Structure formats: structure tokens, C-alpha cells
Short mmCIF file of C-alpha atoms in Angstrom, two decimals:
data_model
loop_
_atom_site.label_atom_id
_atom_site.label_comp_id
_atom_site.label_asym_id
_atom_site.label_seq_id
_atom_site.Cartn_x
_atom_site.Cartn_y
_atom_site.Cartn_z
CA MET A 1318 108.27 -61.29 -21.77
CA GLU A 1319 105.59 -59.93 -18.93
CA VAL A 1320 102.24 -58.26 -21.18
CA ASP A 1321 100.28 -55.39 -19.13
CA MET A 1322 96.89 -57.06 -19.78
CA GLU A 1323 95.16 -54.06 -18.26
CA ASN A 1324 96.95 -51.23 -20.86
CA LEU A 1325 96.04 -53.37 -23.77
CA PHE A 1326 92.86 -53.52 -23.03
CA THR A 1327 91.97 -50.37 -22.14
CA PRO A 1328 90.29 -48.11 -24.92
CA PRO A 1329 92.30 -45.98 -26.44
CA TRP A 1330 89.47 -42.60 -25.86
CA LEU A 1331 89.85 -43.36 -21.78
CA GLU A 1332 93.76 -41.54 -22.18
CA LEU A 1333 92.14 -38.37 -23.17
CA PRO A 1334 92.49 -35.60 -20.65
CA PRO A 1335 89.17 -34.98 -19.04
CA GLU A 1336 88.66 -31.64 -20.68
CA ILE A 1337 89.07 -32.47 -23.76
CA THR A 1338 86.14 -35.78 -23.01
CA SER A 1339 84.07 -33.12 -21.51
CA THR A 1340 84.18 -31.30 -25.08
CA ILE A 1341 84.09 -34.32 -27.05
CA LEU A 1342 80.72 -35.43 -25.14
CA GLN A 1343 79.08 -32.23 -24.99
CA LYS A 1344 78.45 -32.61 -28.96
CA LEU A 1345 76.06 -35.35 -28.43
CA GLY A 1346 73.53 -32.96 -26.75
CA THR A 1347 71.79 -33.73 -23.94
CA ILE A 1348 69.50 -36.68 -24.95
CA GLU A 1349 72.36 -38.91 -26.09
CA ILE A 1350 74.62 -37.95 -23.19
CA LEU A 1351 71.42 -39.41 -20.65
CA ARG A 1352 70.29 -41.94 -22.47
CA ASN A 1353 73.66 -43.91 -23.81
CA ALA A 1354 76.83 -41.54 -22.88
CA ASP A 1355 77.43 -41.46 -19.22
CA LYS A 1356 76.47 -45.59 -19.41
CA VAL A 1357 79.79 -46.53 -21.21
CA CYS A 1358 81.95 -46.44 -18.34
CA THR A 1359 82.98 -45.30 -14.49
CA THR A 1360 85.22 -42.69 -16.41
CA TRP A 1361 82.15 -40.86 -18.57
CA ARG A 1362 79.84 -41.23 -16.26
CA ARG A 1363 81.48 -39.72 -13.71
CA LEU A 1364 82.17 -36.74 -16.20
CA CYS A 1365 79.11 -36.69 -16.94
CA GLU A 1366 77.91 -35.84 -13.46
CA ASP A 1367 80.08 -33.14 -13.54
CA PRO A 1368 78.06 -29.83 -12.74
CA ALA A 1369 80.34 -28.13 -15.66
CA MET A 1370 78.86 -30.37 -18.24
CA TRP A 1371 75.28 -29.20 -17.97
CA ARG A 1372 76.63 -25.21 -17.91
CA VAL A 1373 74.79 -25.87 -21.73
CA ILE A 1374 71.89 -27.52 -22.02
CA ASN A 1375 70.77 -28.45 -25.89
CA MET A 1376 67.52 -30.48 -26.72
CA ARG A 1377 67.17 -29.84 -30.29
CA ASP A 1378 67.66 -33.40 -31.66
CA ASN A 1379 65.91 -37.22 -32.14
CA VAL A 1380 62.92 -35.79 -29.97
CA TRP A 1381 60.37 -36.36 -32.71
CA ASP A 1382 60.01 -39.64 -31.41
CA MET A 1383 59.71 -39.58 -27.63
CA LEU A 1384 56.69 -38.59 -25.82
CA GLU A 1385 56.94 -34.81 -24.21
CA GLY A 1386 56.71 -36.18 -20.25
CA TYR A 1387 60.02 -37.90 -20.83
CA LEU A 1388 61.33 -34.94 -22.48
CA GLU A 1389 60.68 -33.35 -19.75
CA GLN A 1390 61.95 -36.02 -17.05
CA ILE A 1391 65.15 -35.41 -19.27
CA CYS A 1392 65.13 -31.77 -19.44
CA ARG A 1393 64.89 -31.78 -15.20
CA GLU A 1394 68.04 -34.58 -14.68
CA ALA A 1395 70.27 -32.12 -17.24
CA VAL A 1396 69.45 -29.56 -15.13
CA ASP A 1397 69.54 -30.98 -11.53
CA ARG A 1398 73.00 -32.07 -12.78
CA SER A 1399 73.58 -28.63 -13.06
CA GLN A 1400 73.23 -27.50 -9.91
CA GLY A 1401 73.10 -23.96 -10.69
CA GLN A 1402 75.38 -23.18 -12.87
CA LEU A 1403 73.16 -23.67 -16.06
CA ILE A 1404 73.56 -20.78 -18.40
CA ASP A 1405 72.26 -21.86 -21.40
CA ILE A 1406 69.37 -23.78 -22.24
CA ASN A 1407 67.64 -24.97 -25.98
CA LEU A 1408 64.21 -26.34 -25.70
CA GLU A 1409 62.48 -27.68 -29.62
CA TYR A 1410 59.14 -28.95 -30.23
CA PHE A 1411 57.95 -29.77 -26.21
CA GLY A 1412 57.96 -27.52 -22.79
CA SER A 1413 55.29 -26.70 -20.98
CA ASP A 1414 54.90 -23.97 -18.10
CA ASN A 1415 56.01 -26.30 -15.25
CA LEU A 1416 58.46 -27.55 -16.42
CA LEU A 1417 59.72 -23.29 -17.24
CA TYR A 1418 59.37 -22.38 -13.48
CA TYR A 1419 61.21 -25.61 -12.74
CA ILE A 1420 64.49 -24.89 -14.76
CA ALA A 1421 63.98 -20.72 -13.92
CA GLU A 1422 63.91 -21.72 -9.85
CA ARG A 1423 67.04 -23.85 -9.85
CA SER A 1424 69.38 -21.20 -12.34
CA PRO A 1425 69.72 -18.77 -11.01
CA GLN A 1426 73.08 -17.62 -13.22
CA LEU A 1427 70.84 -18.42 -16.75
CA LYS A 1428 72.71 -15.83 -19.40
CA ARG A 1429 70.27 -17.71 -22.70
CA LEU A 1430 66.87 -19.18 -22.84
CA ARG A 1431 65.52 -20.18 -26.40
CA LEU A 1432 61.67 -21.67 -27.16
CA LEU A 1433 61.04 -23.00 -30.63
CA CYS A 1434 57.93 -24.62 -31.06
CA SER A 1435 56.79 -24.64 -27.39
CA TYR A 1436 53.64 -24.73 -27.67
CA ASN A 1437 52.42 -25.37 -24.14
CA VAL A 1438 54.15 -22.22 -22.68
CA SER A 1439 52.54 -19.44 -22.21
CA GLY A 1440 53.55 -16.11 -22.09
CA GLU A 1441 52.23 -15.47 -18.71
CA ALA A 1442 54.11 -18.43 -16.87
CA LEU A 1443 57.49 -16.69 -19.16
CA SER A 1444 56.65 -13.73 -17.96
CA ALA A 1445 56.51 -14.85 -13.93
CA ALA A 1446 59.09 -18.16 -14.40
CA LEU A 1447 62.32 -15.29 -15.83
CA LYS A 1448 61.64 -12.71 -12.55
CA LYS A 1449 64.24 -15.68 -11.12
CA CYS A 1450 67.02 -15.28 -14.43
CA PRO A 1451 67.88 -11.16 -14.09
CA LEU A 1452 71.02 -11.94 -15.35
CA LEU A 1453 69.18 -13.34 -18.79
CA GLU A 1454 71.20 -11.39 -21.78
CA GLU A 1455 69.47 -13.87 -24.36
CA LEU A 1456 65.56 -14.74 -24.95
CA HIS A 1457 64.79 -16.06 -28.19
CA LEU A 1458 61.48 -17.31 -29.40
CA TYR A 1459 60.10 -19.01 -31.92
CA HIS A 1460 56.36 -19.24 -32.29
CA ILE A 1461 55.65 -18.78 -29.03
CA LEU A 1462 52.46 -17.31 -27.28
CA ILE A 1463 53.31 -14.10 -25.29
CA GLY A 1464 51.83 -10.43 -25.41
CA LYS A 1465 52.12 -7.05 -24.61
CA GLU A 1466 51.63 -7.76 -20.49
CA SER A 1467 54.25 -10.33 -20.55
CA ILE A 1468 57.03 -8.50 -22.73
CA GLU A 1469 56.94 -5.50 -20.63
CA ASN A 1470 57.12 -7.97 -17.33
CA ILE A 1471 59.93 -9.43 -18.99
CA GLY A 1472 61.77 -6.49 -19.41
CA ARG A 1473 60.96 -5.05 -16.06
CA SER A 1474 62.57 -8.19 -14.60
CA CYS A 1475 65.43 -9.08 -16.84
CA ARG A 1476 67.27 -5.40 -17.45
CA ALA A 1477 70.25 -6.76 -18.59
CA LEU A 1478 69.00 -8.39 -21.84
CA LYS A 1479 70.99 -7.65 -24.84
CA SER A 1480 69.46 -10.03 -27.32
CA PHE A 1481 65.76 -10.39 -28.15
CA LYS A 1482 64.18 -12.52 -30.86
CA LEU A 1483 60.22 -12.57 -31.20
CA ASN A 1484 59.33 -14.70 -34.77
CA ASN A 1485 55.45 -15.49 -35.70
CA GLN A 1486 54.35 -17.68 -38.44
CA VAL A 1487 53.78 -15.41 -41.43
CA PHE A 1488 49.97 -15.02 -43.04
CA ARG A 1489 48.85 -14.11 -46.03
CA HIS A 1490 45.74 -12.88 -44.86
CA PRO A 1491 43.90 -10.92 -42.46
CA CYS A 1492 46.42 -7.96 -42.76
CA ILE A 1493 46.73 -6.64 -39.22
CA GLU A 1494 48.01 -3.90 -37.90
CA TYR A 1495 49.77 -3.52 -34.10
CA ASP A 1496 51.82 -2.13 -32.42
CA GLU A 1497 51.51 -2.80 -29.43
CA GLU A 1498 54.30 -5.76 -28.86
CA ALA A 1499 56.98 -3.05 -30.25
CA ILE A 1500 55.75 -0.47 -28.26
CA ALA A 1501 56.25 -2.85 -25.19
CA ILE A 1502 59.65 -3.77 -26.26
CA ALA A 1503 60.72 -0.63 -26.73
CA GLU A 1504 59.44 1.08 -23.46
CA ASN A 1505 60.58 -1.88 -21.42
CA MET A 1506 64.08 -3.31 -23.16
CA PRO A 1507 66.69 -0.35 -23.25
CA LYS A 1508 69.18 -2.26 -23.33
CA LEU A 1509 68.75 -4.21 -26.98
CA HIS A 1510 71.74 -4.70 -29.30
CA ASN A 1511 70.02 -7.54 -31.24
CA LEU A 1512 66.45 -7.69 -32.24
CA GLN A 1513 64.75 -9.99 -34.76
CA VAL A 1514 60.58 -9.61 -34.83
CA VAL A 1515 59.77 -11.85 -38.21
CA GLY A 1516 56.71 -11.72 -38.98
CA ASN A 1517 55.30 -8.83 -36.89
CA LYS A 1518 52.69 -6.87 -37.45
CA MET A 1519 53.94 -3.54 -36.13
CA THR A 1520 53.55 -0.44 -38.26
CA ASN A 1521 55.88 2.35 -39.23
CA GLU A 1522 54.54 3.71 -35.60
CA GLY A 1523 56.17 0.88 -33.67
CA LEU A 1524 59.51 0.78 -35.41
CA GLU A 1525 59.70 4.40 -34.49
CA ALA A 1526 59.18 3.13 -31.02
CA ILE A 1527 61.91 1.26 -31.31
CA LEU A 1528 64.29 3.00 -32.81
CA ASN A 1529 63.83 5.74 -30.20
CA GLY A 1530 63.40 3.33 -27.03
CA CYS A 1531 66.51 1.19 -27.55
CA PRO A 1532 69.17 3.34 -28.26
CA ASN A 1533 72.49 0.63 -28.27
CA LEU A 1534 70.70 -1.35 -31.51
CA GLU A 1535 72.87 -2.77 -33.56
CA SER A 1536 71.02 -5.31 -35.24
CA LEU A 1537 67.35 -5.28 -36.69
CA ASP A 1538 65.45 -8.10 -38.41
CA LEU A 1539 62.62 -7.16 -39.58
CA ARG A 1540 61.81 -10.01 -42.19
CA ARG A 1541 58.40 -10.19 -43.66
CA CYS A 1542 57.32 -7.27 -41.34
CA PHE A 1543 54.79 -6.36 -44.02
CA ASN A 1544 53.53 -3.18 -42.63
CA VAL A 1545 56.43 -1.37 -42.12
CA ASN A 1546 57.76 0.92 -44.87
CA LEU A 1547 61.59 1.76 -44.95
CA GLY A 1548 60.87 4.84 -47.01
CA GLY A 1549 61.85 8.64 -46.32
CA ASP A 1550 62.93 9.66 -42.14
CA VAL A 1551 62.64 5.72 -41.28
CA ARG A 1552 64.99 4.61 -44.11
CA LYS A 1553 67.41 7.50 -43.25
CA ARG A 1554 67.17 6.49 -39.08
CA CYS A 1555 67.74 2.95 -39.31
CA SER A 1556 70.89 3.86 -41.63
CA GLN A 1557 72.26 6.20 -39.27
CA GLN A 1558 71.28 3.72 -35.92
CA ILE A 1559 71.47 -0.15 -37.10
CA ILE A 1560 74.84 -1.70 -38.60
CA TYR A 1561 72.68 -4.25 -39.73
CA LEU A 1562 69.15 -4.36 -41.28
CA ARG A 1563 66.92 -7.15 -42.87
CA ARG A 1564 63.81 -5.73 -44.41
CA PRO A 1565 60.79 -6.81 -44.62
CA HIS A 1566 61.16 -8.23 -48.24
CA ASP A 1567 65.02 -9.63 -47.38
CA SER A 1568 65.01 -13.50 -48.10
CA THR A 1569 64.51 -16.03 -45.32
CA GLU A 1570 66.40 -18.74 -47.16
CA ASP A 1571 68.91 -18.75 -43.90
CA TYR A 1572 66.30 -18.23 -41.22
CA GLU A 1573 65.92 -21.46 -39.17
CA LEU A 1574 62.34 -22.26 -39.88
CA ASP A 1575 59.51 -21.97 -42.49
CA ALA A 1576 58.83 -18.48 -43.56
CA GLY A 1577 56.68 -18.35 -45.86
CA MET A 1578 53.33 -17.51 -46.72
CA HIS A 1579 50.51 -19.37 -45.24
CA ASP A 1580 46.90 -19.12 -46.22
CA CYS A 1581 44.55 -19.11 -43.42
CA GLU A 1582 45.40 -16.67 -39.80
CA SER A 1583 44.25 -17.92 -36.70
CA PHE A 1584 43.45 -14.53 -35.00
CA ASP A 1585 41.55 -12.28 -32.52
CA GLU A 1586 42.73 -8.83 -30.63
CA ASP A 1587 43.95 -10.59 -27.85
CA TYR A 1588 46.44 -12.57 -30.44
CA PRO A 1589 48.18 -10.71 -32.64
CA SER A 1590 51.25 -13.29 -33.18
CA GLY A 1591 48.81 -15.18 -35.04
CA PHE A 1592 47.71 -17.71 -32.19
CA SER A 1593 44.22 -17.18 -30.76
CA ASP A 1594 41.15 -19.39 -28.88
CA ILE A 1595 39.16 -18.94 -32.60
CA ASP A 1596 40.87 -20.94 -35.77
CA LEU A 1597 39.99 -20.11 -38.58
CA ILE A 1598 39.10 -23.28 -40.43
CA SER A 1599 36.89 -21.95 -43.83
CA ASP A 1600 37.82 -18.98 -46.09
CA ASP A 1601 34.54 -19.77 -48.24
CA ASP A 1602 31.62 -20.87 -45.37
CA ASP A 1603 33.06 -18.07 -43.16
CA TYR A 1604 32.80 -20.89 -39.91
CA TYR A 1605 35.04 -21.13 -36.45
CA GLU A 1606 36.15 -23.92 -34.46
CA PHE A 1607 36.59 -22.43 -30.72
CA SER A 1608 39.67 -24.75 -29.81
CA ASP A 1609 41.11 -25.35 -26.01
CA VAL A 1610 44.41 -24.07 -26.15
CA SER A 1611 45.35 -24.18 -21.96
CA ASN A 1612 46.28 -27.64 -21.83
CA TYR A 1613 45.30 -27.41 -18.27
CA SER A 1614 43.22 -29.37 -16.42
CA GLY A 1615 41.76 -27.62 -13.05
CA ASP A 1616 43.87 -30.43 -10.94
CA GLU A 1617 46.99 -29.55 -12.65
CA GLU A 1618 49.34 -27.39 -10.35
CA MET A 1619 50.35 -23.63 -11.74
CA PHE A 1620 52.98 -21.42 -11.22
CA PHE A 1621 51.84 -17.75 -11.37
CA GLU A 1622 52.97 -15.02 -9.39
#
């Protein structure tokens, strides 16, 4: 009896249809694919080089034990492999202005961008980069330094934007009222269906501006927006216009970050979202220390327009 030695030693996973194997590989995440999966065999390598594999780039796992420069290198390789087909990218706990511009320059079909705790990304670079992404529909930002002007520019560049999340840390004091971000959203993002602004310092004035400027808004998350008072006419308007409303004091148990109250805050009038050039060190001694929020030296290349 003749034995087919080639088939005898063929791993069973190689017999799977390519589309099923691709689906399985995508569940590994970007980092695991580039570090390990595409080195397993020629079949997997070929699938991992297919631009369709890189329409979604998700860099959220196993980042803590890696240098930021290495993570950016992996991200750039993934973007290159997409060959312009990238539609959805998620970065957590790393990123820079230059990386963001690299992504935008090579991703004209981008529809979703999520940045979580990417502290080296500035609002100016974000708004400049997104001029290259007119098809963007979802922009989700968590603890990203971004001001009124950047929000305005993003809204003007991304006219198809339907979902916007601008979530901040929540601090116990001081109680600052600030509506300019809300007004910028209202005046420049009229097609929004979903808005999440956890920890924002808007008042009822900002909320009313959003209700007026975003007539298609269906989902509104105001958790930890403690300057908003959902009573009287405002409550009535929200009940009439908003299908899914999360109120300032609603539970944050299902929120993906720590939304607890912090004891102190870095702030000034230019950075109402909880970031600043001035870091409050001690409440008792009124002592302040200036910090360098810009991580760039004079010889680094910037991509602002």
C-alpha cells in the first residue's frame, strides 16, 4: 500500500479555505500577525500580505511591554500592507503626530479612527491629518488633547462624520464651565448620529447648541458632565430628540476606561479638557510645576499645514 507522505504531514489548518483562515488570523490582532503568524508557513505568509487583511488595523493588545518606537514601526508596516484599503484603525497607549500623518497620507478610504490615551498626538496634527480623510464617519478620542479650533477643522474636513467621541478624565475640582467644545461640535458636525462626551465641562448652553446644530442626533452620552442640568425644557427637548440618552450621573460600569473622580486636575483656560502646560502638584501649598507637554525637539519633522 502506497502512503502519500506529503498529505500525511500536511497540517490540518492548511486545508481550510483561504477566507476562513484569513478570518481566524484577523482575530489575532495586528501585532501578533506581524510578529508571529506570518512566519508560520508560506500559506499564512501569503494571506498576511493580502491588502484585504489590513482593511482593519487593531493595535490594542500586548502594548505595555513594547517600546513606542517599535509599536509605530509595526503600525507603519501594517498601513503599508493595506495599500490604501485601510478603513478602520485603532491605536491604544501609543502614537505620535508623525505616525498619524503617515496613516492619513496612505489611507484615503479611512472611515473609522479610534485613539485611546495616545498622549503624544496633538489636536493640531489630528485636524491637519484628517484633511486627507474626507470619508471618515467615526472619530473616537479618549483622553486626547484637542481644543475648539481643532474640532472645528475636523468638522469642516470630515463632512460625513456620524459618530464622535470626545471623552475626558473627570476631576472633583475645580468646577470649570466651558461650552466652546460643545458649540464647535454643534456648528461643524451637523450629520452626527452618535455623540459621547464623558467628563465634558459643557453647561446647558452647550447642550442646547448641540441639540440645535445636530438634528440627526439619536444617541447622546453625557455621563460625568456635571455642569449639565437635565431639568425643565432641556429634559423635554432631550426626550423628544434623543433615542438613547446617558445622563450625567448614570453608571459608568460599562465604560471602557476609569471614569471615577480624580482629586486634582491639570488645567488652564486654554486646555479645559483636563490637560495643560501647568500641572497642579499640591493643593495645600499652591505649588505648581511647569511640564513639557510637547515631546518634540527642534530637529524633529512636523506635518502641520
